[in-house]
Amino acid sequence: MKIYDITRTLSPSIAIYPGNPPVEFEVFEGETSTHTKVSFGTHTGTHIDAPRHVFKDGKGVDHIPLDILCGECRVLDLRAVKESIKIQDLEPYHIQKGERILVRTKNSDNDFKKFTSEYIYLDGDASDWLAEKEIVLFGIDYLSIKKRGGNDHRPHTSLLEKDIIIFEGLDLRSIEEGDYMFVGLPLKLQGLDGSPVRAILMQK
């Protein structure tokens, strides 16, 4: 079985979405051991958005069922998309209820060392369309699913309102379109809105 690591490495030099806390490591060297104080925001690097991210009474990351976070998925190659992912970009894939969908876009070519506002995002109408399809998980290869500064919040609200879990910051540079097994596990942070994850794909 082939295992693909689709997680961006966390370090103080990783790109951070504006307004989010930076990554900081503080190393403590003892006589017999080393330990490190780590500081970062819940939406750093490859991370998960729980419903609590946009709904005060939404589920935190510790209440997302593991059978949602692990299972069969499809990676869609949407590198031809120029600004935002629209319904017409998704329709040819005949997406079905219960699917986990990850999208590889031009975002994957970003080195994640400096934030850019010019990234591919999910269109609001496409978000409604995916929610109506009743997928269970959607993942994208940049730090946000929605346009920075945009007034259309549906890329978050339409999905998370239905407990459709969002993964952002996936590293899909070396991933071909196709079927995989997905595992994306957040830290079990009590009641929190998000968490960095270790995400992998597996393929026979």
mmCIF file with all atom_site columns, C-alpha atoms in Angstrom:
data_model
loop_
_atom_site.group_PDB
_atom_site.id
_atom_site.type_symbol
_atom_site.label_atom_id
_atom_site.label_alt_id
_atom_site.label_comp_id
_atom_site.label_asym_id
_atom_site.label_entity_id
_atom_site.label_seq_id
_atom_site.pdbx_PDB_ins_code
_atom_site.Cartn_x
_atom_site.Cartn_y
_atom_site.Cartn_z
_atom_site.occupancy
_atom_site.B_iso_or_equiv
_atom_site.pdbx_formal_charge
_atom_site.auth_seq_id
_atom_site.auth_comp_id
_atom_site.auth_asym_id
_atom_site.auth_atom_id
_atom_site.pdbx_PDB_model_num
ATOM 1   C CA . MET A 1 1   ? 0.000   0.000  0.000   1.00 0.00 ? 1   MET A CA 1
ATOM 2   C CA . LYS A 1 2   ? 1.238   3.485  -0.916  1.00 0.00 ? 2   LYS A CA 1
ATOM 3   C CA . ILE A 1 3   ? 0.904   6.155  1.781   1.00 0.00 ? 3   ILE A CA 1
ATOM 4   C CA . TYR A 1 4   ? 0.959   9.854  0.872   1.00 0.00 ? 4   TYR A CA 1
ATOM 5   C CA . ASP A 1 5   ? 1.578   12.528 3.483   1.00 0.00 ? 5   ASP A CA 1
ATOM 6   C CA . ILE A 1 6   ? -0.657  15.482 2.568   1.00 0.00 ? 6   ILE A CA 1
ATOM 7   C CA . THR A 1 7   ? 0.220   17.565 5.626   1.00 0.00 ? 7   THR A CA 1
ATOM 8   C CA . ARG A 1 8   ? 2.187   20.807 5.512   1.00 0.00 ? 8   ARG A CA 1
ATOM 9   C CA . THR A 1 9   ? 5.077   20.887 7.975   1.00 0.00 ? 9   THR A CA 1
ATOM 10  C CA . LEU A 1 10  ? 4.475   23.206 10.915  1.00 0.00 ? 10  LEU A CA 1
ATOM 11  C CA . SER A 1 11  ? 7.350   25.576 11.613  1.00 0.00 ? 11  SER A CA 1
ATOM 12  C CA . PRO A 1 12  ? 7.825   29.244 12.515  1.00 0.00 ? 12  PRO A CA 1
ATOM 13  C CA . SER A 1 13  ? 8.339   29.972 8.806   1.00 0.00 ? 13  SER A CA 1
ATOM 14  C CA . ILE A 1 14  ? 5.012   28.562 7.555   1.00 0.00 ? 14  ILE A CA 1
ATOM 15  C CA . ALA A 1 15  ? 2.517   30.957 5.953   1.00 0.00 ? 15  ALA A CA 1
ATOM 16  C CA . ILE A 1 16  ? -0.172  32.163 8.354   1.00 0.00 ? 16  ILE A CA 1
ATOM 17  C CA . TYR A 1 17  ? -3.602  33.486 7.415   1.00 0.00 ? 17  TYR A CA 1
ATOM 18  C CA . PRO A 1 18  ? -3.591  37.207 8.325   1.00 0.00 ? 18  PRO A CA 1
ATOM 19  C CA . GLY A 1 19  ? -4.777  37.803 11.871  1.00 0.00 ? 19  GLY A CA 1
ATOM 20  C CA . ASN A 1 20  ? -4.014  34.279 13.069  1.00 0.00 ? 20  ASN A CA 1
ATOM 21  C CA . PRO A 1 21  ? -1.340  33.617 15.713  1.00 0.00 ? 21  PRO A CA 1
ATOM 22  C CA . PRO A 1 22  ? 2.156   32.783 14.450  1.00 0.00 ? 22  PRO A CA 1
ATOM 23  C CA . VAL A 1 23  ? 3.877   29.459 15.055  1.00 0.00 ? 23  VAL A CA 1
ATOM 24  C CA . GLU A 1 24  ? 6.416   29.705 17.861  1.00 0.00 ? 24  GLU A CA 1
ATOM 25  C CA . PHE A 1 25  ? 8.778   27.067 19.271  1.00 0.00 ? 25  PHE A CA 1
ATOM 26  C CA . GLU A 1 26  ? 10.592  27.619 22.578  1.00 0.00 ? 26  GLU A CA 1
ATOM 27  C CA . VAL A 1 27  ? 13.107  24.874 23.363  1.00 0.00 ? 27  VAL A CA 1
ATOM 28  C CA . PHE A 1 28  ? 14.086  24.004 26.912  1.00 0.00 ? 28  PHE A CA 1
ATOM 29  C CA . GLU A 1 29  ? 17.291  21.986 27.271  1.00 0.00 ? 29  GLU A CA 1
ATOM 30  C CA . GLY A 1 30  ? 17.530  19.994 30.505  1.00 0.00 ? 30  GLY A CA 1
ATOM 31  C CA . GLU A 1 31  ? 20.349  17.881 31.854  1.00 0.00 ? 31  GLU A CA 1
ATOM 32  C CA . THR A 1 32  ? 18.760  14.637 30.681  1.00 0.00 ? 32  THR A CA 1
ATOM 33  C CA . SER A 1 33  ? 16.050  15.657 28.222  1.00 0.00 ? 33  SER A CA 1
ATOM 34  C CA . THR A 1 34  ? 14.693  18.320 25.895  1.00 0.00 ? 34  THR A CA 1
ATOM 35  C CA . HIS A 1 35  ? 11.158  19.629 25.704  1.00 0.00 ? 35  HIS A CA 1
ATOM 36  C CA . THR A 1 36  ? 9.570   22.385 23.673  1.00 0.00 ? 36  THR A CA 1
ATOM 37  C CA . LYS A 1 37  ? 6.796   24.861 24.251  1.00 0.00 ? 37  LYS A CA 1
ATOM 38  C CA . VAL A 1 38  ? 4.732   25.135 21.074  1.00 0.00 ? 38  VAL A CA 1
ATOM 39  C CA . SER A 1 39  ? 2.332   27.967 20.262  1.00 0.00 ? 39  SER A CA 1
ATOM 40  C CA . PHE A 1 40  ? 0.024   28.211 17.233  1.00 0.00 ? 40  PHE A CA 1
ATOM 41  C CA . GLY A 1 41  ? -3.561  28.964 16.276  1.00 0.00 ? 41  GLY A CA 1
ATOM 42  C CA . THR A 1 42  ? -6.210  26.319 15.739  1.00 0.00 ? 42  THR A CA 1
ATOM 43  C CA . HIS A 1 43  ? -6.326  27.122 11.993  1.00 0.00 ? 43  HIS A CA 1
ATOM 44  C CA . THR A 1 44  ? -2.621  26.785 11.256  1.00 0.00 ? 44  THR A CA 1
ATOM 45  C CA . GLY A 1 45  ? -1.121  24.840 8.363   1.00 0.00 ? 45  GLY A CA 1
ATOM 46  C CA . THR A 1 46  ? -3.074  21.732 7.400   1.00 0.00 ? 46  THR A CA 1
ATOM 47  C CA . HIS A 1 47  ? -6.086  21.980 9.671   1.00 0.00 ? 47  HIS A CA 1
ATOM 48  C CA . ILE A 1 48  ? -9.721  21.173 10.257  1.00 0.00 ? 48  ILE A CA 1
ATOM 49  C CA . ASP A 1 49  ? -12.691 23.526 10.577  1.00 0.00 ? 49  ASP A CA 1
ATOM 50  C CA . ALA A 1 50  ? -15.265 22.197 13.022  1.00 0.00 ? 50  ALA A CA 1
ATOM 51  C CA . PRO A 1 51  ? -18.847 23.568 13.050  1.00 0.00 ? 51  PRO A CA 1
ATOM 52  C CA . ARG A 1 52  ? -17.866 25.573 16.151  1.00 0.00 ? 52  ARG A CA 1
ATOM 53  C CA . HIS A 1 53  ? -15.689 27.685 13.833  1.00 0.00 ? 53  HIS A CA 1
ATOM 54  C CA . VAL A 1 54  ? -18.745 29.632 12.660  1.00 0.00 ? 54  VAL A CA 1
ATOM 55  C CA . PHE A 1 55  ? -21.585 28.509 14.967  1.00 0.00 ? 55  PHE A CA 1
ATOM 56  C CA . LYS A 1 56  ? -21.345 29.153 18.709  1.00 0.00 ? 56  LYS A CA 1
ATOM 57  C CA . ASP A 1 57  ? -23.330 26.016 19.478  1.00 0.00 ? 57  ASP A CA 1
ATOM 58  C CA . GLY A 1 58  ? -21.637 23.911 16.792  1.00 0.00 ? 58  GLY A CA 1
ATOM 59  C CA . LYS A 1 59  ? -19.621 20.781 17.454  1.00 0.00 ? 59  LYS A CA 1
ATOM 60  C CA . GLY A 1 60  ? -16.029 21.156 18.544  1.00 0.00 ? 60  GLY A CA 1
ATOM 61  C CA . VAL A 1 61  ? -13.237 19.067 17.053  1.00 0.00 ? 61  VAL A CA 1
ATOM 62  C CA . ASP A 1 62  ? -13.479 16.584 19.917  1.00 0.00 ? 62  ASP A CA 1
ATOM 63  C CA . HIS A 1 63  ? -17.046 15.677 18.929  1.00 0.00 ? 63  HIS A CA 1
ATOM 64  C CA . ILE A 1 64  ? -16.517 14.945 15.235  1.00 0.00 ? 64  ILE A CA 1
ATOM 65  C CA . PRO A 1 65  ? -17.090 11.209 14.635  1.00 0.00 ? 65  PRO A CA 1
ATOM 66  C CA . LEU A 1 66  ? -13.936 9.347  13.640  1.00 0.00 ? 66  LEU A CA 1
ATOM 67  C CA . ASP A 1 67  ? -15.796 7.534  10.864  1.00 0.00 ? 67  ASP A CA 1
ATOM 68  C CA . ILE A 1 68  ? -16.183 10.917 9.140   1.00 0.00 ? 68  ILE A CA 1
ATOM 69  C CA . LEU A 1 69  ? -12.472 11.679 9.448   1.00 0.00 ? 69  LEU A CA 1
ATOM 70  C CA . CYS A 1 70  ? -11.355 8.289  8.088   1.00 0.00 ? 70  CYS A CA 1
ATOM 71  C CA . GLY A 1 71  ? -12.581 6.536  4.961   1.00 0.00 ? 71  GLY A CA 1
ATOM 72  C CA . GLU A 1 72  ? -12.834 6.477  1.193   1.00 0.00 ? 72  GLU A CA 1
ATOM 73  C CA . CYS A 1 73  ? -12.381 9.770  -0.645  1.00 0.00 ? 73  CYS A CA 1
ATOM 74  C CA . ARG A 1 74  ? -11.946 11.218 -4.104  1.00 0.00 ? 74  ARG A CA 1
ATOM 75  C CA . VAL A 1 75  ? -9.340  13.740 -5.170  1.00 0.00 ? 75  VAL A CA 1
ATOM 76  C CA . LEU A 1 76  ? -10.514 16.002 -7.998  1.00 0.00 ? 76  LEU A CA 1
ATOM 77  C CA . ASP A 1 77  ? -8.004  17.724 -10.257 1.00 0.00 ? 77  ASP A CA 1
ATOM 78  C CA . LEU A 1 78  ? -9.262  21.296 -10.591 1.00 0.00 ? 78  LEU A CA 1
ATOM 79  C CA . ARG A 1 79  ? -5.984  22.932 -11.557 1.00 0.00 ? 79  ARG A CA 1
ATOM 80  C CA . ALA A 1 80  ? -7.691  24.518 -14.567 1.00 0.00 ? 80  ALA A CA 1
ATOM 81  C CA . VAL A 1 81  ? -9.877  26.665 -12.279 1.00 0.00 ? 81  VAL A CA 1
ATOM 82  C CA . LYS A 1 82  ? -8.760  30.297 -12.460 1.00 0.00 ? 82  LYS A CA 1
ATOM 83  C CA . GLU A 1 83  ? -10.434 32.057 -9.516  1.00 0.00 ? 83  GLU A CA 1
ATOM 84  C CA . SER A 1 84  ? -13.124 30.074 -7.721  1.00 0.00 ? 84  SER A CA 1
ATOM 85  C CA . ILE A 1 85  ? -14.560 26.561 -7.851  1.00 0.00 ? 85  ILE A CA 1
ATOM 86  C CA . LYS A 1 86  ? -18.046 26.733 -9.313  1.00 0.00 ? 86  LYS A CA 1
ATOM 87  C CA . ILE A 1 87  ? -20.885 24.261 -9.739  1.00 0.00 ? 87  ILE A CA 1
ATOM 88  C CA . GLN A 1 88  ? -19.948 23.643 -13.362 1.00 0.00 ? 88  GLN A CA 1
ATOM 89  C CA . ASP A 1 89  ? -16.455 22.586 -12.251 1.00 0.00 ? 89  ASP A CA 1
ATOM 90  C CA . LEU A 1 90  ? -17.921 19.950 -9.934  1.00 0.00 ? 90  LEU A CA 1
ATOM 91  C CA . GLU A 1 91  ? -20.908 18.658 -11.939 1.00 0.00 ? 91  GLU A CA 1
ATOM 92  C CA . PRO A 1 92  ? -18.857 16.371 -14.240 1.00 0.00 ? 92  PRO A CA 1
ATOM 93  C CA . TYR A 1 93  ? -17.769 14.334 -11.204 1.00 0.00 ? 93  TYR A CA 1
ATOM 94  C CA . HIS A 1 94  ? -21.319 13.206 -10.288 1.00 0.00 ? 94  HIS A CA 1
ATOM 95  C CA . ILE A 1 95  ? -20.686 13.703 -6.586  1.00 0.00 ? 95  ILE A CA 1
ATOM 96  C CA . GLN A 1 96  ? -22.841 11.507 -4.356  1.00 0.00 ? 96  GLN A CA 1
ATOM 97  C CA . LYS A 1 97  ? -24.253 11.606 -0.831  1.00 0.00 ? 97  LYS A CA 1
ATOM 98  C CA . GLY A 1 98  ? -21.755 10.533 1.825   1.00 0.00 ? 98  GLY A CA 1
ATOM 99  C CA . GLU A 1 99  ? -18.604 11.240 -0.199  1.00 0.00 ? 99  GLU A CA 1
ATOM 100 C CA . ARG A 1 100 ? -15.372 12.804 1.007   1.00 0.00 ? 100 ARG A CA 1
ATOM 101 C CA . ILE A 1 101 ? -14.126 15.235 -1.626  1.00 0.00 ? 101 ILE A CA 1
ATOM 102 C CA . LEU A 1 102 ? -10.649 16.798 -1.805  1.00 0.00 ? 102 LEU A CA 1
ATOM 103 C CA . VAL A 1 103 ? -9.750  19.287 -4.523  1.00 0.00 ? 103 VAL A CA 1
ATOM 104 C CA . ARG A 1 104 ? -6.310  19.865 -5.979  1.00 0.00 ? 104 ARG A CA 1
ATOM 105 C CA . THR A 1 105 ? -6.024  23.348 -7.462  1.00 0.00 ? 105 THR A CA 1
ATOM 106 C CA . LYS A 1 106 ? -3.253  25.722 -8.462  1.00 0.00 ? 106 LYS A CA 1
ATOM 107 C CA . ASN A 1 107 ? -2.963  26.462 -4.742  1.00 0.00 ? 107 ASN A CA 1
ATOM 108 C CA . SER A 1 108 ? -0.861  23.333 -4.353  1.00 0.00 ? 108 SER A CA 1
ATOM 109 C CA . ASP A 1 109 ? 1.999   25.030 -6.191  1.00 0.00 ? 109 ASP A CA 1
ATOM 110 C CA . ASN A 1 110 ? 2.296   27.611 -3.393  1.00 0.00 ? 110 ASN A CA 1
ATOM 111 C CA . ASP A 1 111 ? 5.335   27.017 -1.173  1.00 0.00 ? 111 ASP A CA 1
ATOM 112 C CA . PHE A 1 112 ? 3.400   28.094 1.967   1.00 0.00 ? 112 PHE A CA 1
ATOM 113 C CA . LYS A 1 113 ? 6.247   30.375 3.075   1.00 0.00 ? 113 LYS A CA 1
ATOM 114 C CA . LYS A 1 114 ? 4.362   33.604 2.453   1.00 0.00 ? 114 LYS A CA 1
ATOM 115 C CA . PHE A 1 115 ? 0.613   34.176 2.508   1.00 0.00 ? 115 PHE A CA 1
ATOM 116 C CA . THR A 1 116 ? -1.044  35.246 -0.730  1.00 0.00 ? 116 THR A CA 1
ATOM 117 C CA . SER A 1 117 ? -4.584  36.578 -1.137  1.00 0.00 ? 117 SER A CA 1
ATOM 118 C CA . GLU A 1 118 ? -4.676  35.279 -4.724  1.00 0.00 ? 118 GLU A CA 1
ATOM 119 C CA . TYR A 1 119 ? -5.789  31.726 -4.027  1.00 0.00 ? 119 TYR A CA 1
ATOM 120 C CA . ILE A 1 120 ? -8.480  29.481 -5.455  1.00 0.00 ? 120 ILE A CA 1
ATOM 121 C CA . TYR A 1 121 ? -11.547 29.300 -3.208  1.00 0.00 ? 121 TYR A CA 1
ATOM 122 C CA . LEU A 1 122 ? -14.969 27.654 -3.198  1.00 0.00 ? 122 LEU A CA 1
ATOM 123 C CA . ASP A 1 123 ? -17.835 29.664 -4.681  1.00 0.00 ? 123 ASP A CA 1
ATOM 124 C CA . GLY A 1 124 ? -20.885 30.195 -2.459  1.00 0.00 ? 124 GLY A CA 1
ATOM 125 C CA . ASP A 1 125 ? -23.306 28.588 -4.920  1.00 0.00 ? 125 ASP A CA 1
ATOM 126 C CA . ALA A 1 126 ? -21.004 25.589 -5.200  1.00 0.00 ? 126 ALA A CA 1
ATOM 127 C CA . SER A 1 127 ? -20.971 25.358 -1.404  1.00 0.00 ? 127 SER A CA 1
ATOM 128 C CA . ASP A 1 128 ? -24.784 25.217 -1.349  1.00 0.00 ? 128 ASP A CA 1
ATOM 129 C CA . TRP A 1 129 ? -24.682 22.610 -4.100  1.00 0.00 ? 129 TRP A CA 1
ATOM 130 C CA . LEU A 1 130 ? -22.248 20.401 -2.169  1.00 0.00 ? 130 LEU A CA 1
ATOM 131 C CA . ALA A 1 131 ? -24.335 20.768 0.987   1.00 0.00 ? 131 ALA A CA 1
ATOM 132 C CA . GLU A 1 132 ? -27.420 19.655 -0.936  1.00 0.00 ? 132 GLU A CA 1
ATOM 133 C CA . LYS A 1 133 ? -25.463 16.637 -2.174  1.00 0.00 ? 133 LYS A CA 1
ATOM 134 C CA . GLU A 1 134 ? -24.889 15.749 1.507   1.00 0.00 ? 134 GLU A CA 1
ATOM 135 C CA . ILE A 1 135 ? -21.201 15.012 1.253   1.00 0.00 ? 135 ILE A CA 1
ATOM 136 C CA . VAL A 1 136 ? -19.556 14.469 4.649   1.00 0.00 ? 136 VAL A CA 1
ATOM 137 C CA . LEU A 1 137 ? -16.176 16.141 4.148   1.00 0.00 ? 137 LEU A CA 1
ATOM 138 C CA . PHE A 1 138 ? -14.564 18.686 1.834   1.00 0.00 ? 138 PHE A CA 1
ATOM 139 C CA . GLY A 1 139 ? -10.877 19.535 1.621   1.00 0.00 ? 139 GLY A CA 1
ATOM 140 C CA . ILE A 1 140 ? -8.974  22.261 -0.233  1.00 0.00 ? 140 ILE A CA 1
ATOM 141 C CA . ASP A 1 141 ? -5.292  23.041 -0.717  1.00 0.00 ? 141 ASP A CA 1
ATOM 142 C CA . TYR A 1 142 ? -5.056  26.514 0.805   1.00 0.00 ? 142 TYR A CA 1
ATOM 143 C CA . LEU A 1 143 ? -5.575  28.141 4.186   1.00 0.00 ? 143 LEU A CA 1
ATOM 144 C CA . SER A 1 144 ? -9.205  29.091 3.640   1.00 0.00 ? 144 SER A CA 1
ATOM 145 C CA . ILE A 1 145 ? -12.133 27.710 1.707   1.00 0.00 ? 145 ILE A CA 1
ATOM 146 C CA . LYS A 1 146 ? -13.610 31.202 1.182   1.00 0.00 ? 146 LYS A CA 1
ATOM 147 C CA . LYS A 1 147 ? -12.363 34.326 -0.538  1.00 0.00 ? 147 LYS A CA 1
ATOM 148 C CA . ARG A 1 148 ? -10.328 36.541 1.755   1.00 0.00 ? 148 ARG A CA 1
ATOM 149 C CA . GLY A 1 149 ? -12.394 39.584 2.704   1.00 0.00 ? 149 GLY A CA 1
ATOM 150 C CA . GLY A 1 150 ? -15.400 38.323 0.780   1.00 0.00 ? 150 GLY A CA 1
ATOM 151 C CA . ASN A 1 151 ? -18.911 38.925 2.084   1.00 0.00 ? 151 ASN A CA 1
ATOM 152 C CA . ASP A 1 152 ? -20.167 35.504 0.997   1.00 0.00 ? 152 ASP A CA 1
ATOM 153 C CA . HIS A 1 153 ? -19.655 33.243 4.007   1.00 0.00 ? 153 HIS A CA 1
ATOM 154 C CA . ARG A 1 154 ? -21.454 30.225 2.539   1.00 0.00 ? 154 ARG A CA 1
ATOM 155 C CA . PRO A 1 155 ? -18.253 28.256 1.875   1.00 0.00 ? 155 PRO A CA 1
ATOM 156 C CA . HIS A 1 156 ? -18.104 27.919 5.655   1.00 0.00 ? 156 HIS A CA 1
ATOM 157 C CA . THR A 1 157 ? -21.715 28.227 6.757   1.00 0.00 ? 157 THR A CA 1
ATOM 158 C CA . SER A 1 158 ? -23.474 26.068 4.145   1.00 0.00 ? 158 SER A CA 1
ATOM 159 C CA . LEU A 1 159 ? -21.175 23.129 4.847   1.00 0.00 ? 159 LEU A CA 1
ATOM 160 C CA . LEU A 1 160 ? -20.631 23.444 8.593   1.00 0.00 ? 160 LEU A CA 1
ATOM 161 C CA . GLU A 1 161 ? -24.337 24.046 9.232   1.00 0.00 ? 161 GLU A CA 1
ATOM 162 C CA . LYS A 1 162 ? -24.872 20.465 8.053   1.00 0.00 ? 162 LYS A CA 1
ATOM 163 C CA . ASP A 1 163 ? -21.821 19.154 9.964   1.00 0.00 ? 163 ASP A CA 1
ATOM 164 C CA . ILE A 1 164 ? -19.904 18.739 6.693   1.00 0.00 ? 164 ILE A CA 1
ATOM 165 C CA . ILE A 1 165 ? -16.332 18.904 7.919   1.00 0.00 ? 165 ILE A CA 1
ATOM 166 C CA . ILE A 1 166 ? -13.792 21.158 6.174   1.00 0.00 ? 166 ILE A CA 1
ATOM 167 C CA . PHE A 1 167 ? -10.075 20.533 5.757   1.00 0.00 ? 167 PHE A CA 1
ATOM 168 C CA . GLU A 1 168 ? -7.861  23.411 4.663   1.00 0.00 ? 168 GLU A CA 1
ATOM 169 C CA . GLY A 1 169 ? -4.168  23.710 3.838   1.00 0.00 ? 169 GLY A CA 1
ATOM 170 C CA . LEU A 1 170 ? -3.850  20.214 2.369   1.00 0.00 ? 170 LEU A CA 1
ATOM 171 C CA . ASP A 1 171 ? -0.634  19.436 0.488   1.00 0.00 ? 171 ASP A CA 1
ATOM 172 C CA . LEU A 1 172 ? -1.810  17.825 -2.752  1.00 0.00 ? 172 LEU A CA 1
ATOM 173 C CA . ARG A 1 173 ? 1.205   18.687 -4.919  1.00 0.00 ? 173 ARG A CA 1
ATOM 174 C CA . SER A 1 174 ? 2.033   15.069 -5.722  1.00 0.00 ? 174 SER A CA 1
ATOM 175 C CA . ILE A 1 175 ? -1.489  13.641 -5.680  1.00 0.00 ? 175 ILE A CA 1
ATOM 176 C CA . GLU A 1 176 ? -3.149  12.481 -8.883  1.00 0.00 ? 176 GLU A CA 1
ATOM 177 C CA . GLU A 1 177 ? -6.890  12.567 -9.391  1.00 0.00 ? 177 GLU A CA 1
ATOM 178 C CA . GLY A 1 178 ? -8.532  9.378  -8.198  1.00 0.00 ? 178 GLY A CA 1
ATOM 179 C CA . ASP A 1 179 ? -9.820  7.268  -5.345  1.00 0.00 ? 179 ASP A CA 1
ATOM 180 C CA . TYR A 1 180 ? -7.993  6.978  -2.025  1.00 0.00 ? 180 TYR A CA 1
ATOM 181 C CA . MET A 1 181 ? -8.440  6.175  1.634   1.00 0.00 ? 181 MET A CA 1
ATOM 182 C CA . PHE A 1 182 ? -8.260  9.353  3.702   1.00 0.00 ? 182 PHE A CA 1
ATOM 183 C CA . VAL A 1 183 ? -7.238  9.841  7.319   1.00 0.00 ? 183 VAL A CA 1
ATOM 184 C CA . GLY A 1 184 ? -7.223  13.329 8.873   1.00 0.00 ? 184 GLY A CA 1
ATOM 185 C CA . LEU A 1 185 ? -7.063  13.435 12.660  1.00 0.00 ? 185 LEU A CA 1
ATOM 186 C CA . PRO A 1 186 ? -7.171  16.648 14.695  1.00 0.00 ? 186 PRO A CA 1
ATOM 187 C CA . LEU A 1 187 ? -5.852  17.020 18.199  1.00 0.00 ? 187 LEU A CA 1
ATOM 188 C CA . LYS A 1 188 ? -8.595  16.173 20.686  1.00 0.00 ? 188 LYS A CA 1
ATOM 189 C CA . LEU A 1 189 ? -9.021  19.744 21.901  1.00 0.00 ? 189 LEU A CA 1
ATOM 190 C CA . GLN A 1 190 ? -12.034 20.145 24.161  1.00 0.00 ? 190 GLN A CA 1
ATOM 191 C CA . GLY A 1 191 ? -14.793 22.124 22.468  1.00 0.00 ? 191 GLY A CA 1
ATOM 192 C CA . LEU A 1 192 ? -12.493 24.022 20.117  1.00 0.00 ? 192 LEU A CA 1
ATOM 193 C CA . ASP A 1 193 ? -13.281 25.398 16.658  1.00 0.00 ? 193 ASP A CA 1
ATOM 194 C CA . GLY A 1 194 ? -10.405 23.772 14.782  1.00 0.00 ? 194 GLY A CA 1
ATOM 195 C CA . SER A 1 195 ? -7.059  22.046 15.032  1.00 0.00 ? 195 SER A CA 1
ATOM 196 C CA . PRO A 1 196 ? -3.980  21.285 12.997  1.00 0.00 ? 196 PRO A CA 1
ATOM 197 C CA . VAL A 1 197 ? -4.155  17.723 11.674  1.00 0.00 ? 197 VAL A CA 1
ATOM 198 C CA . ARG A 1 198 ? -1.916  14.991 10.339  1.00 0.00 ? 198 ARG A CA 1
ATOM 199 C CA . ALA A 1 199 ? -3.586  14.036 7.069   1.00 0.00 ? 199 ALA A CA 1
ATOM 200 C CA . ILE A 1 200 ? -2.668  11.109 4.837   1.00 0.00 ? 200 ILE A CA 1
ATOM 201 C CA . LEU A 1 201 ? -3.966  9.330  1.759   1.00 0.00 ? 201 LEU A CA 1
ATOM 202 C CA . MET A 1 202 ? -3.583  5.610  1.146   1.00 0.00 ? 202 MET A CA 1
ATOM 203 C CA . GLN A 1 203 ? -3.863  3.756  -2.142  1.00 0.00 ? 203 GLN A CA 1
ATOM 204 C CA . LYS A 1 204 ? -3.368  0.110  -3.064  1.00 0.00 ? 204 LYS A CA 1
#
